[in-house]
Amino acid sequence: MTGKLYGLGLGPGDPELITLKAHRILTGAPVIAYPAPDTGPSFARQIAAPYIGAHQLEVPIIVPMRVERFPAQEVYDGAAETLARHLDAGSDVAVLCEGDPFFYGSFMYLFERLSGRYETEIVPGVSSMMAAAAALGRPLAARNDVLSIVPGPLDDDIMQARIEAAGAVAIIKVGRHFARIRALIEAMGLTSCAGYVERVSLAEQRVLPLADVTEITAPYFSMILIYKGGEGWNARTAAATE
Amino acid sequence: MTGKLYGLGLGPGDPELITLKAHRILTGAPVIAYPAPDTGPSFARQIAAPYIGAHQLEVPIIVPMRVERFPAQEVYDGAAETLARHLDAGSDVAVLCEGDPFFYGSFMYLFERLSGRYETEIVPGVSSMMAAAAALGRPLAARNDVLSIVPGPLDDDIMQARIEAAGAVAIIKVGRHFARIRALIEAMGLTSCAGYVERVSLAEQRVLPLADVTEITAPYFSMILIYKGGEGWNARTAAATE
């Protein structure tokens, strides 16, 4: 009997935002794997830390930052073979994923290599996008709105067209593109209905109207939400969270 | 001391897909409110049922089906006043929400009426969209894909433009629009990269390639996902779930 592979969505960061199902599988799996940078801690492991036991074998998958943006096949080839050895030995393997595994997640690179050979289950998780809307106190989308999720690295012309065409927009992977994106939103006259969220659901969370952000850069874990359906920014909510 | 209002995301249907946080608040709240149709059970209550205790006061919010599509202000005005009485009496009130409260959820109608008067917290939940991608075994979106969420009631011309412009699409609220939407996807040549999911994460879940759906209607809780980035449909996954 070979083991079973799990892609576990762990939610946006707060360990209490993992699901009961992910918690059950996480605490029961003999082998736990997670992406980790070449230096510094793994965010996925940090989310799961309160639930990991000393008896569980941990397999960090070292993904150099350079590689995270342009996935190198070799990294995932090697990781897949490592996990395959544990699965062949009959051990279930839980791969920890920030947010949701299939919402812009790197788990797909392991999934495409292993799901044809081993029983595989994806456990969906709370996305940081949903957590950001909750923190902002504004709907992500409602009624018959089109909601578009737009990655920050996209060019201005594409981004502008997608923002114009949608009733609601979530701009993800903002990071070093922050100043350019903010200028675009301002030029489009949408700053008053844009909110900014950084490190959502963590103790260091910051939530504020985009107009109030004074920095010119943003961390990787930041997001801009635009909701055209609202009547201006909810100042009460923003004030309460700063 | 007035009570605190919670909007609790309960996830797509499987009671094990609620978060540890929603579970804690749900089991501790003296008053639980949830939307319910004029006849038949409340889906939100069904998800939470394993965790509701006999000591908890239940407040169904009767939303006639007609009204769910065109929200009547009176329904939510009345519900808000009912909840306000409990909050004024010092009781915390947990409003149960299918999926995520701010992802096309009706909780926004209570939020806009009550959050200015009472401390309010949204607990994000797993969206049925993430659960559908997990069930299909296909990424919802990856890398720099634009992902557009398109409500099924929209007209063909708008829907076609949004599908053309995005790398990945989730069509929600499919229901009685199913035949029209399927014809549009076929005319666009995208059937081979479209998947269909019905009642995701429940025992009655159905997951199959759109091309294999023989019915001409779909239930309200159904969704079509289009992912242009993949290399054809994953027949293995689809076969395993039928």
CSV table of C-alpha atoms in Angstrom, one decimal:
chain,number,residue,atom,x,y,z
A,1,MET,CA,0.0,0.0,0.0
A,2,THR,CA,1.4,3.3,-1.0
A,3,GLY,CA,0.7,6.5,1.0
A,4,LYS,CA,-1.7,9.2,0.1
A,5,LEU,CA,-0.7,12.7,-1.0
A,6,TYR,CA,-2.5,15.7,0.5
A,7,GLY,CA,-2.4,19.4,-0.6
A,8,LEU,CA,-3.4,21.2,2.6
A,9,GLY,CA,-4.7,24.7,2.4
A,10,LEU,CA,-3.8,26.4,5.6
A,11,GLY,CA,-5.4,29.8,5.2
A,12,PRO,CA,-4.0,33.3,5.1
A,13,GLY,CA,-1.7,33.2,8.2
A,14,ASP,CA,-3.7,33.0,11.4
A,15,PRO,CA,-3.4,29.4,12.6
A,16,GLU,CA,-7.0,29.5,13.7
A,17,LEU,CA,-8.1,30.0,10.1
A,18,ILE,CA,-7.2,26.5,9.1
A,19,THR,CA,-10.1,24.1,8.6
A,20,LEU,CA,-11.0,21.3,10.9
A,21,LYS,CA,-10.2,18.9,8.0
A,22,ALA,CA,-6.8,20.3,7.4
A,23,HIS,CA,-6.1,20.2,11.1
A,24,ARG,CA,-7.1,16.5,11.3
A,25,ILE,CA,-4.9,15.6,8.3
A,26,LEU,CA,-2.0,17.8,9.5
A,27,THR,CA,-1.9,16.3,12.9
A,28,GLY,CA,-2.2,12.7,11.6
A,29,ALA,CA,0.3,12.7,8.8
A,30,PRO,CA,3.6,11.0,9.4
A,31,VAL,CA,5.4,13.2,6.8
A,32,ILE,CA,4.9,16.9,6.4
A,33,ALA,CA,6.4,18.9,3.4
A,34,TYR,CA,6.4,22.6,2.9
A,35,PRO,CA,8.0,25.2,0.6
A,36,ALA,CA,10.8,27.2,2.3
A,37,PRO,CA,13.0,30.0,1.0
A,38,ASP,CA,16.8,29.5,0.8
A,39,THR,CA,17.2,31.6,3.9
A,40,GLY,CA,14.6,32.4,6.6
A,41,PRO,CA,11.5,30.5,7.8
A,42,SER,CA,8.8,28.9,5.8
A,43,PHE,CA,5.6,30.8,6.0
A,44,ALA,CA,3.5,27.7,5.5
A,45,ARG,CA,5.3,26.0,8.3
A,46,GLN,CA,4.8,29.0,10.6
A,47,ILE,CA,1.0,28.8,10.1
A,48,ALA,CA,1.0,25.1,10.9
A,49,ALA,CA,3.6,25.3,13.8
A,50,PRO,CA,1.1,25.1,16.7
A,51,TYR,CA,-0.1,21.7,15.4
A,52,ILE,CA,3.1,20.0,14.3
A,53,GLY,CA,4.3,17.2,16.7
A,54,ALA,CA,7.9,16.1,17.3
A,55,HIS,CA,7.1,12.6,15.9
A,56,GLN,CA,6.3,14.0,12.5
A,57,LEU,CA,9.0,13.9,9.8
A,58,GLU,CA,9.5,17.3,8.2
A,59,VAL,CA,10.6,17.7,4.5
A,60,PRO,CA,11.3,21.3,3.6
A,61,ILE,CA,11.2,22.0,-0.2
A,62,ILE,CA,13.8,24.7,-0.7
A,63,VAL,CA,12.5,27.1,-3.4
A,64,PRO,CA,15.0,29.9,-4.1
A,65,MET,CA,13.2,33.2,-4.4
A,66,ARG,CA,14.4,33.6,-7.9
A,67,VAL,CA,12.8,30.3,-8.7
A,68,GLU,CA,9.5,31.1,-7.0
A,69,ARG,CA,8.9,33.6,-9.8
A,70,PHE,CA,10.1,31.4,-12.6
A,71,PRO,CA,9.6,27.9,-11.3
A,72,ALA,CA,12.6,25.7,-12.2
A,73,GLN,CA,11.5,22.3,-13.1
A,74,GLU,CA,14.5,20.7,-11.3
A,75,VAL,CA,13.4,21.9,-7.9
A,76,TYR,CA,10.0,20.3,-8.2
A,77,ASP,CA,11.4,17.2,-10.0
A,78,GLY,CA,13.7,16.6,-7.0
A,79,ALA,CA,11.0,17.4,-4.4
A,80,ALA,CA,8.5,15.0,-6.1
A,81,GLU,CA,11.1,12.2,-6.0
A,82,THR,CA,11.7,12.8,-2.3
A,83,LEU,CA,8.0,12.7,-1.6
A,84,ALA,CA,7.5,9.7,-3.9
A,85,ARG,CA,10.0,7.7,-1.7
A,86,HIS,CA,7.9,8.4,1.4
A,87,LEU,CA,4.6,7.5,-0.5
A,88,ASP,CA,6.2,4.3,-1.8
A,89,ALA,CA,7.1,3.4,1.7
A,90,GLY,CA,3.4,3.7,2.7
A,91,SER,CA,3.5,7.0,4.5
A,92,ASP,CA,0.9,9.6,3.9
A,93,VAL,CA,2.4,13.0,3.0
A,94,ALA,CA,0.8,16.3,3.7
A,95,VAL,CA,2.1,19.3,1.7
A,96,LEU,CA,1.4,22.5,3.6
A,97,CYS,CA,0.2,25.4,1.4
A,98,GLU,CA,-0.4,29.0,2.3
A,99,GLY,CA,-3.9,30.1,1.5
A,100,ASP,CA,-5.6,27.7,-0.9
A,101,PRO,CA,-3.5,25.1,-2.8
A,102,PHE,CA,-5.0,25.8,-6.3
A,103,PHE,CA,-5.4,29.6,-6.0
A,104,TYR,CA,-2.0,30.7,-7.5
A,105,GLY,CA,-0.3,28.1,-5.4
A,106,SER,CA,2.9,26.3,-6.1
A,107,PHE,CA,1.4,23.0,-5.1
A,108,MET,CA,0.3,22.5,-8.7
A,109,TYR,CA,3.9,21.7,-9.6
A,110,LEU,CA,3.9,18.7,-7.2
A,111,PHE,CA,0.4,17.8,-8.1
A,112,GLU,CA,1.2,17.5,-11.8
A,113,ARG,CA,4.2,15.3,-11.0
A,114,LEU,CA,2.6,13.0,-8.4
A,115,SER,CA,-1.2,12.8,-8.8
A,116,GLY,CA,-1.0,10.3,-11.6
A,117,ARG,CA,1.0,7.9,-9.5
A,118,TYR,CA,-0.5,8.3,-6.0
A,119,GLU,CA,-3.9,8.9,-4.5
A,120,THR,CA,-4.1,12.6,-4.1
A,121,GLU,CA,-6.5,14.9,-2.3
A,122,ILE,CA,-6.7,18.7,-2.2
A,123,VAL,CA,-8.1,20.3,0.9
A,124,PRO,CA,-9.2,23.8,0.0
A,125,GLY,CA,-8.3,26.7,2.3
A,126,VAL,CA,-9.3,30.2,3.1
A,127,SER,CA,-7.7,32.5,0.6
A,128,SER,CA,-5.9,35.7,1.7
A,129,MET,CA,-8.3,37.5,-0.7
A,130,MET,CA,-11.3,36.6,1.4
A,131,ALA,CA,-9.4,37.4,4.6
A,132,ALA,CA,-8.5,40.8,3.1
A,133,ALA,CA,-12.1,41.7,2.3
A,134,ALA,CA,-13.1,40.6,5.9
A,135,ALA,CA,-10.3,42.9,7.3
A,136,LEU,CA,-11.4,45.8,5.2
A,137,GLY,CA,-15.0,45.5,6.1
A,138,ARG,CA,-16.0,45.7,2.5
A,139,PRO,CA,-17.6,43.0,0.2
A,140,LEU,CA,-15.2,41.5,-2.3
A,141,ALA,CA,-18.1,41.2,-4.8
A,142,ALA,CA,-21.8,41.1,-4.7
A,143,ARG,CA,-24.9,40.4,-6.8
A,144,ASN,CA,-23.9,40.2,-10.5
A,145,ASP,CA,-20.5,41.9,-10.2
A,146,VAL,CA,-17.7,40.5,-12.2
A,147,LEU,CA,-14.7,40.1,-9.9
A,148,SER,CA,-11.3,40.0,-11.5
A,149,ILE,CA,-8.1,38.8,-9.8
A,150,VAL,CA,-5.2,40.6,-11.4
A,151,PRO,CA,-1.5,39.7,-10.6
A,152,GLY,CA,0.6,42.8,-9.9
A,153,PRO,CA,3.4,42.0,-12.3
A,154,LEU,CA,1.1,42.5,-15.3
A,155,ASP,CA,1.7,45.5,-17.6
A,156,ASP,CA,-0.2,48.7,-17.0
A,157,ASP,CA,-2.3,48.4,-20.2
A,158,ILE,CA,-3.5,44.9,-19.4
A,159,MET,CA,-4.1,45.8,-15.8
A,160,GLN,CA,-6.1,48.9,-16.7
A,161,ALA,CA,-8.3,47.0,-19.2
A,162,ARG,CA,-9.1,44.4,-16.5
A,163,ILE,CA,-9.8,46.9,-13.8
A,164,GLU,CA,-12.1,48.9,-16.2
A,165,ALA,CA,-14.1,45.8,-17.2
A,166,ALA,CA,-14.8,44.5,-13.7
A,167,GLY,CA,-17.1,45.7,-10.9
A,168,ALA,CA,-14.6,44.5,-8.3
A,169,VAL,CA,-10.9,43.8,-8.5
A,170,ALA,CA,-8.3,42.1,-6.3
A,171,ILE,CA,-4.7,42.9,-7.2
A,172,ILE,CA,-2.4,40.3,-5.8
A,173,LYS,CA,1.4,39.9,-5.7
A,174,VAL,CA,1.6,43.7,-5.3
A,175,GLY,CA,5.1,43.8,-3.6
A,176,ARG,CA,7.7,45.8,-5.6
A,177,HIS,CA,5.0,46.9,-8.1
A,178,PHE,CA,3.1,48.9,-5.5
A,179,ALA,CA,4.1,52.5,-6.7
A,180,ARG,CA,3.3,51.8,-10.3
A,181,ILE,CA,-0.1,50.1,-9.5
A,182,ARG,CA,-1.1,53.0,-7.1
A,183,ALA,CA,-0.3,55.5,-9.8
A,184,LEU,CA,-2.5,53.6,-12.3
A,185,ILE,CA,-5.4,53.4,-9.9
A,186,GLU,CA,-5.1,57.1,-9.2
A,187,ALA,CA,-5.0,57.9,-12.9
A,188,MET,CA,-8.2,55.9,-13.3
A,189,GLY,CA,-9.9,57.9,-10.5
A,190,LEU,CA,-10.5,54.8,-8.4
A,191,THR,CA,-8.3,55.5,-5.3
A,192,SER,CA,-11.4,56.4,-3.2
A,193,CYS,CA,-12.8,52.9,-3.6
A,194,ALA,CA,-9.5,51.1,-3.1
A,195,GLY,CA,-8.3,49.4,0.1
A,196,TYR,CA,-4.8,48.1,1.0
A,197,VAL,CA,-4.1,45.1,3.2
A,198,GLU,CA,-0.7,43.8,4.3
A,199,ARG,CA,0.0,40.5,6.1
A,200,VAL,CA,-3.7,39.8,6.6
A,201,SER,CA,-4.8,37.9,9.7
A,202,LEU,CA,-1.3,38.1,11.3
A,203,ALA,CA,-0.4,40.2,14.3
A,204,GLU,CA,1.4,42.6,12.0
A,205,GLN,CA,-1.7,43.0,9.8
A,206,ARG,CA,-2.2,46.5,8.3
A,207,VAL,CA,-5.5,47.6,6.8
A,208,LEU,CA,-6.0,51.1,5.4
A,209,PRO,CA,-7.5,53.0,2.5
A,210,LEU,CA,-5.1,53.0,-0.4
A,211,ALA,CA,-5.0,56.8,-0.2
A,212,ASP,CA,-3.5,56.7,3.3
A,213,VAL,CA,-0.6,54.4,2.4
A,214,THR,CA,2.6,56.6,2.7
A,215,GLU,CA,5.2,53.9,1.7
A,216,ILE,CA,6.3,53.5,-1.8
A,217,THR,CA,6.9,49.8,-1.6
A,218,ALA,CA,4.9,46.9,-0.2
A,219,PRO,CA,5.8,43.5,1.1
A,220,TYR,CA,5.1,40.4,-1.0
A,221,PHE,CA,2.1,39.5,1.2
A,222,SER,CA,0.0,42.5,0.3
A,223,MET,CA,-3.1,43.1,-1.7
A,224,ILE,CA,-5.2,46.0,-3.1
A,225,LEU,CA,-9.0,45.5,-3.3
A,226,ILE,CA,-11.1,47.7,-5.5
A,227,TYR,CA,-14.9,47.6,-5.0
A,228,LYS,CA,-16.8,50.0,-7.3
A,229,GLY,CA,-20.2,49.1,-5.9
A,230,GLY,CA,-19.5,50.9,-2.5
A,231,GLU,CA,-20.3,54.5,-1.7
A,232,GLY,CA,-16.8,55.6,-0.7
A,233,TRP,CA,-14.4,54.1,1.8
A,234,ASN,CA,-15.6,53.0,5.2
A,235,ALA,CA,-13.6,55.3,7.3
A,236,ARG,CA,-15.0,53.9,10.6
A,237,THR,CA,-13.6,50.4,9.8
A,238,ALA,CA,-10.3,51.7,8.6
A,239,ALA,CA,-9.9,53.9,11.7
A,240,ALA,CA,-10.7,51.0,14.0
A,241,THR,CA,-7.9,48.8,12.6
A,242,GLU,CA,-5.0,51.3,12.5
B,1,MET,CA,-22.1,46.3,27.3
B,2,THR,CA,-23.7,45.4,23.9
B,3,GLY,CA,-22.9,42.1,22.2
B,4,LYS,CA,-20.6,41.6,19.2
B,5,LEU,CA,-21.8,40.7,15.7
B,6,TYR,CA,-20.0,38.0,13.8
B,7,GLY,CA,-20.3,37.1,10.1
B,8,LEU,CA,-19.1,33.5,10.1
B,9,GLY,CA,-17.9,31.9,6.9
B,10,LEU,CA,-18.8,28.2,7.1
B,11,GLY,CA,-17.2,26.9,3.9
B,12,PRO,CA,-18.8,25.2,0.9
B,13,GLY,CA,-20.9,22.5,2.7
B,14,ASP,CA,-18.7,19.8,4.3
B,15,PRO,CA,-19.0,20.6,8.1
B,16,GLU,CA,-15.3,19.7,8.3
B,17,LEU,CA,-14.4,22.6,6.0
B,18,ILE,CA,-15.2,25.2,8.6
B,19,THR,CA,-12.3,26.9,10.3
B,20,LEU,CA,-11.1,26.4,13.9
B,21,LYS,CA,-12.0,30.1,14.5
B,22,ALA,CA,-15.6,29.8,13.1
B,23,HIS,CA,-16.0,26.6,15.1
B,24,ARG,CA,-15.0,28.4,18.3
B,25,ILE,CA,-17.3,31.3,17.8
B,26,LEU,CA,-20.1,29.2,16.5
B,27,THR,CA,-20.1,26.9,19.6
B,28,GLY,CA,-19.7,29.9,22.0
B,29,ALA,CA,-22.4,32.3,20.6
B,30,PRO,CA,-25.6,32.5,22.6
B,31,VAL,CA,-27.5,33.6,19.5
B,32,ILE,CA,-27.2,32.1,16.0
B,33,ALA,CA,-28.9,33.6,13.0
B,34,TYR,CA,-29.0,32.2,9.4
B,35,PRO,CA,-30.7,32.8,6.1
B,36,ALA,CA,-33.5,30.3,5.4
B,37,PRO,CA,-35.8,29.9,2.4
B,38,ASP,CA,-39.6,30.3,2.9
B,39,THR,CA,-39.9,26.5,2.6
B,40,GLY,CA,-37.3,23.8,3.3
B,41,PRO,CA,-34.1,23.8,5.3
B,42,SER,CA,-31.4,26.5,5.6
B,43,PHE,CA,-28.2,25.4,3.9
B,44,ALA,CA,-26.1,27.5,6.3
B,45,ARG,CA,-27.7,25.8,9.3
B,46,GLN,CA,-27.2,22.4,7.7
B,47,ILE,CA,-23.4,23.0,7.5
B,48,ALA,CA,-23.3,24.1,11.1
B,49,ALA,CA,-25.7,21.5,12.5
B,50,PRO,CA,-23.1,19.2,14.0
B,51,TYR,CA,-21.9,22.0,16.2
B,52,ILE,CA,-25.1,23.7,17.3
B,53,GLY,CA,-26.1,23.1,20.9
B,54,ALA,CA,-29.6,22.9,22.4
B,55,HIS,CA,-28.8,25.9,24.7
B,56,GLN,CA,-28.2,28.3,21.7
B,57,LEU,CA,-31.0,30.5,20.5
B,58,GLU,CA,-31.7,30.2,16.8
B,59,VAL,CA,-32.9,33.1,14.7
B,60,PRO,CA,-33.8,32.1,11.1
B,61,ILE,CA,-33.9,35.0,8.7
B,62,ILE,CA,-36.6,34.1,6.2
B,63,VAL,CA,-35.5,35.2,2.7
B,64,PRO,CA,-38.1,34.3,0.0
B,65,MET,CA,-36.4,32.9,-3.1
B,66,ARG,CA,-37.8,35.8,-5.1
B,67,VAL,CA,-36.1,38.2,-2.7
B,68,GLU,CA,-32.8,36.5,-2.8
B,69,ARG,CA,-32.3,37.6,-6.3
B,70,PHE,CA,-33.6,41.1,-5.8
B,71,PRO,CA,-33.0,41.8,-2.1
B,72,ALA,CA,-35.9,43.4,-0.5
B,73,GLN,CA,-34.8,46.1,1.9
B,74,GLU,CA,-37.7,45.2,4.3
B,75,VAL,CA,-36.4,41.6,4.9
B,76,TYR,CA,-33.0,42.9,6.0
B,77,ASP,CA,-34.4,45.9,7.9
B,78,GLY,CA,-36.5,43.5,10.0
B,79,ALA,CA,-33.7,41.0,10.5
B,80,ALA,CA,-31.3,43.8,11.5
B,81,GLU,CA,-33.8,45.0,14.2
B,82,THR,CA,-34.3,41.5,15.5
B,83,LEU,CA,-30.5,41.0,15.8
B,84,ALA,CA,-30.1,44.5,17.3
B,85,ARG,CA,-32.4,43.6,20.2
B,86,HIS,CA,-30.1,40.6,21.1
B,87,LEU,CA,-27.0,42.7,20.7
B,88,ASP,CA,-28.5,45.5,22.9
B,89,ALA,CA,-29.2,42.8,25.5
B,90,GLY,CA,-25.5,42.0,25.6
B,91,SER,CA,-25.6,38.8,23.6
B,92,ASP,CA,-23.1,38.0,20.9
B,93,VAL,CA,-24.8,37.1,17.6
B,94,ALA,CA,-23.2,34.8,15.1
B,95,VAL,CA,-24.6,35.0,11.6
B,96,LEU,CA,-24.0,31.8,9.7
B,97,CYS,CA,-22.9,32.3,6.0
B,98,GLU,CA,-22.4,29.6,3.3
B,99,GLY,CA,-18.9,29.9,1.8
B,100,ASP,CA,-17.3,33.2,2.6
B,101,PRO,CA,-19.4,36.1,4.0
B,102,PHE,CA,-18.1,38.8,1.6
B,103,PHE,CA,-17.8,36.7,-1.6
B,104,TYR,CA,-21.2,37.3,-3.2
B,105,GLY,CA,-22.8,36.7,0.2
B,106,SER,CA,-26.0,38.2,1.6
B,107,PHE,CA,-24.3,39.0,4.9
B,108,MET,CA,-23.4,42.4,3.5
B,109,TYR,CA,-27.0,43.5,3.9
B,110,LEU,CA,-26.9,42.9,7.6
B,111,PHE,CA,-23.3,44.3,7.8
B,112,GLU,CA,-24.3,47.6,6.3
B,113,ARG,CA,-27.2,48.0,8.7
B,114,LEU,CA,-25.4,46.9,11.9
B,115,SER,CA,-21.7,47.4,11.7
B,116,GLY,CA,-21.9,51.1,12.4
B,117,ARG,CA,-23.8,50.5,15.7
B,118,TYR,CA,-22.1,47.3,17.0
B,119,GLU,CA,-18.7,45.8,17.1
B,120,THR,CA,-18.5,43.5,14.1
B,121,GLU,CA,-16.1,40.8,12.9
B,122,ILE,CA,-16.1,38.9,9.7
B,123,VAL,CA,-14.5,35.4,9.8
B,124,PRO,CA,-13.5,34.5,6.3
B,125,GLY,CA,-14.4,31.0,5.0
B,126,VAL,CA,-13.5,28.6,2.3
B,127,SER,CA,-15.2,29.5,-0.9
B,128,SER,CA,-17.1,27.0,-3.0
B,129,MET,CA,-14.9,28.2,-5.9
B,130,MET,CA,-11.7,26.9,-4.2
B,131,ALA,CA,-13.5,23.7,-3.2
B,132,ALA,CA,-14.6,23.2,-6.8
B,133,ALA,CA,-11.0,23.5,-8.1
B,134,ALA,CA,-9.9,21.1,-5.5
B,135,ALA,CA,-12.6,18.6,-6.5
B,136,LEU,CA,-11.7,19.0,-10.2
B,137,GLY,CA,-8.0,18.5,-9.6
B,138,ARG,CA,-7.2,21.5,-11.7
B,139,PRO,CA,-5.6,24.9,-10.6
B,140,LEU,CA,-8.1,27.7,-10.4
B,141,ALA,CA,-5.4,30.1,-11.6
B,142,ALA,CA,-1.6,30.2,-11.6
B,143,ARG,CA,1.4,32.5,-12.2
B,144,ASN,CA,0.2,35.7,-13.9
B,145,ASP,CA,-3.2,34.4,-15.0
B,146,VAL,CA,-6.1,36.9,-14.7
B,147,LEU,CA,-8.9,35.0,-13.0
B,148,SER,CA,-12.4,36.4,-13.6
B,149,ILE,CA,-15.5,35.4,-11.6
B,150,VAL,CA,-18.5,35.8,-13.8
B,151,PRO,CA,-22.1,35.4,-12.5
B,152,GLY,CA,-24.2,33.2,-14.7
B,153,PRO,CA,-27.2,35.6,-15.0
B,154,LEU,CA,-25.0,38.1,-17.1
B,155,ASP,CA,-25.8,38.5,-20.8
B,156,ASP,CA,-23.9,36.4,-23.4
B,157,ASP,CA,-22.0,39.4,-24.8
B,158,ILE,CA,-20.6,40.5,-21.5
B,159,MET,CA,-19.9,36.9,-20.4
B,160,GLN,CA,-18.0,36.2,-23.7
B,161,ALA,CA,-15.9,39.3,-23.4
B,162,ARG,CA,-14.9,38.4,-19.8
B,163,ILE,CA,-14.1,34.8,-20.7
B,164,GLU,CA,-12.0,36.0,-23.6
B,165,ALA,CA,-10.0,38.4,-21.5
B,166,ALA,CA,-9.1,36.1,-18.7
B,167,GLY,CA,-6.7,33.1,-18.5
B,168,ALA,CA,-9.0,31.4,-16.0
B,169,VAL,CA,-12.8,31.8,-15.3
B,170,ALA,CA,-15.2,30.7,-12.6
B,171,ILE,CA,-18.8,31.0,-13.7
B,172,ILE,CA,-21.0,31.0,-10.5
B,173,LYS,CA,-24.7,31.0,-10.0
B,174,VAL,CA,-25.1,28.8,-13.0
B,175,GLY,CA,-28.5,27.2,-12.2
B,176,ARG,CA,-31.2,27.8,-14.8
B,177,HIS,CA,-28.7,29.5,-17.1
B,178,PHE,CA,-26.8,26.3,-17.7
B,179,ALA,CA,-27.8,25.5,-21.2
B,180,ARG,CA,-27.2,29.0,-22.5
B,181,ILE,CA,-23.7,29.2,-20.8
B,182,ARG,CA,-22.7,25.8,-22.1
B,183,ALA,CA,-23.7,26.8,-25.7
B,184,LEU,CA,-21.6,29.9,-25.3
B,185,ILE,CA,-18.5,28.0,-24.1
B,186,GLU,CA,-18.9,25.5,-26.9
B,187,ALA,CA,-19.2,28.3,-29.5
B,188,MET,CA,-16.0,29.8,-28.1
B,189,GLY,CA,-14.1,26.5,-28.5
B,190,LEU,CA,-13.4,26.2,-24.8
B,191,THR,CA,-15.4,23.1,-23.8
B,192,SER,CA,-12.3,20.9,-23.6
B,193,CYS,CA,-10.9,23.0,-20.8
B,194,ALA,CA,-14.1,23.5,-18.8
B,195,GLY,CA,-15.1,21.5,-15.7
B,196,TYR,CA,-18.5,21.3,-14.0
B,197,VAL,CA,-19.0,20.9,-10.3
B,198,GLU,CA,-22.3,20.5,-8.4
B,199,ARG,CA,-22.9,20.6,-4.7
B,200,VAL,CA,-19.2,20.6,-4.0
B,201,SER,CA,-17.9,18.9,-0.8
B,202,LEU,CA,-21.3,17.4,0.0
B,203,ALA,CA,-22.1,13.7,-0.3
B,204,GLU,CA,-24.1,14.4,-3.4
B,205,GLN,CA,-21.1,16.2,-5.1
B,206,ARG,CA,-20.8,15.7,-8.9
B,207,VAL,CA,-17.6,16.5,-10.7
B,208,LEU,CA,-17.1,16.0,-14.4
B,209,PRO,CA,-15.8,17.6,-17.6
B,210,LEU,CA,-18.4,20.0,-19.0
B,211,ALA,CA,-18.5,18.0,-22.2
B,212,ASP,CA,-19.9,15.0,-20.2
B,213,VAL,CA,-22.8,16.8,-18.6
B,214,THR,CA,-26.0,15.4,-20.1
B,215,GLU,CA,-28.6,17.4,-18.2
B,216,ILE,CA,-29.9,20.7,-19.6
B,217,THR,CA,-30.4,22.4,-16.3
B,218,ALA,CA,-28.2,22.6,-13.2
B,219,PRO,CA,-28.9,23.2,-9.5
B,220,TYR,CA,-28.3,26.6,-7.9
B,221,PHE,CA,-25.2,25.3,-6.2
B,222,SER,CA,-23.2,24.5,-9.3
B,223,MET,CA,-20.2,26.1,-11.0
B,224,ILE,CA,-18.3,25.9,-14.2
B,225,LEU,CA,-14.5,26.4,-14.1
B,226,ILE,CA,-12.5,27.2,-17.2
B,227,TYR,CA,-8.7,27.0,-17.1
B,228,LYS,CA,-7.0,27.8,-20.4
B,229,GLY,CA,-3.5,27.1,-19.0
B,230,GLY,CA,-4.0,23.3,-18.8
B,231,GLU,CA,-3.2,20.8,-21.5
B,232,GLY,CA,-6.7,19.3,-21.9
B,233,TRP,CA,-8.9,17.8,-19.3
B,234,ASN,CA,-7.5,15.5,-16.7
B,235,ALA,CA,-9.5,12.4,-17.5
B,236,ARG,CA,-8.0,10.4,-14.7
B,237,THR,CA,-9.3,12.8,-12.0
B,238,ALA,CA,-12.7,13.1,-13.6
B,239,ALA,CA,-13.0,9.3,-14.0
B,240,ALA,CA,-12.1,8.8,-10.3
B,241,THR,CA,-14.9,11.0,-9.1
B,242,GLU,CA,-17.9,9.8,-11.1
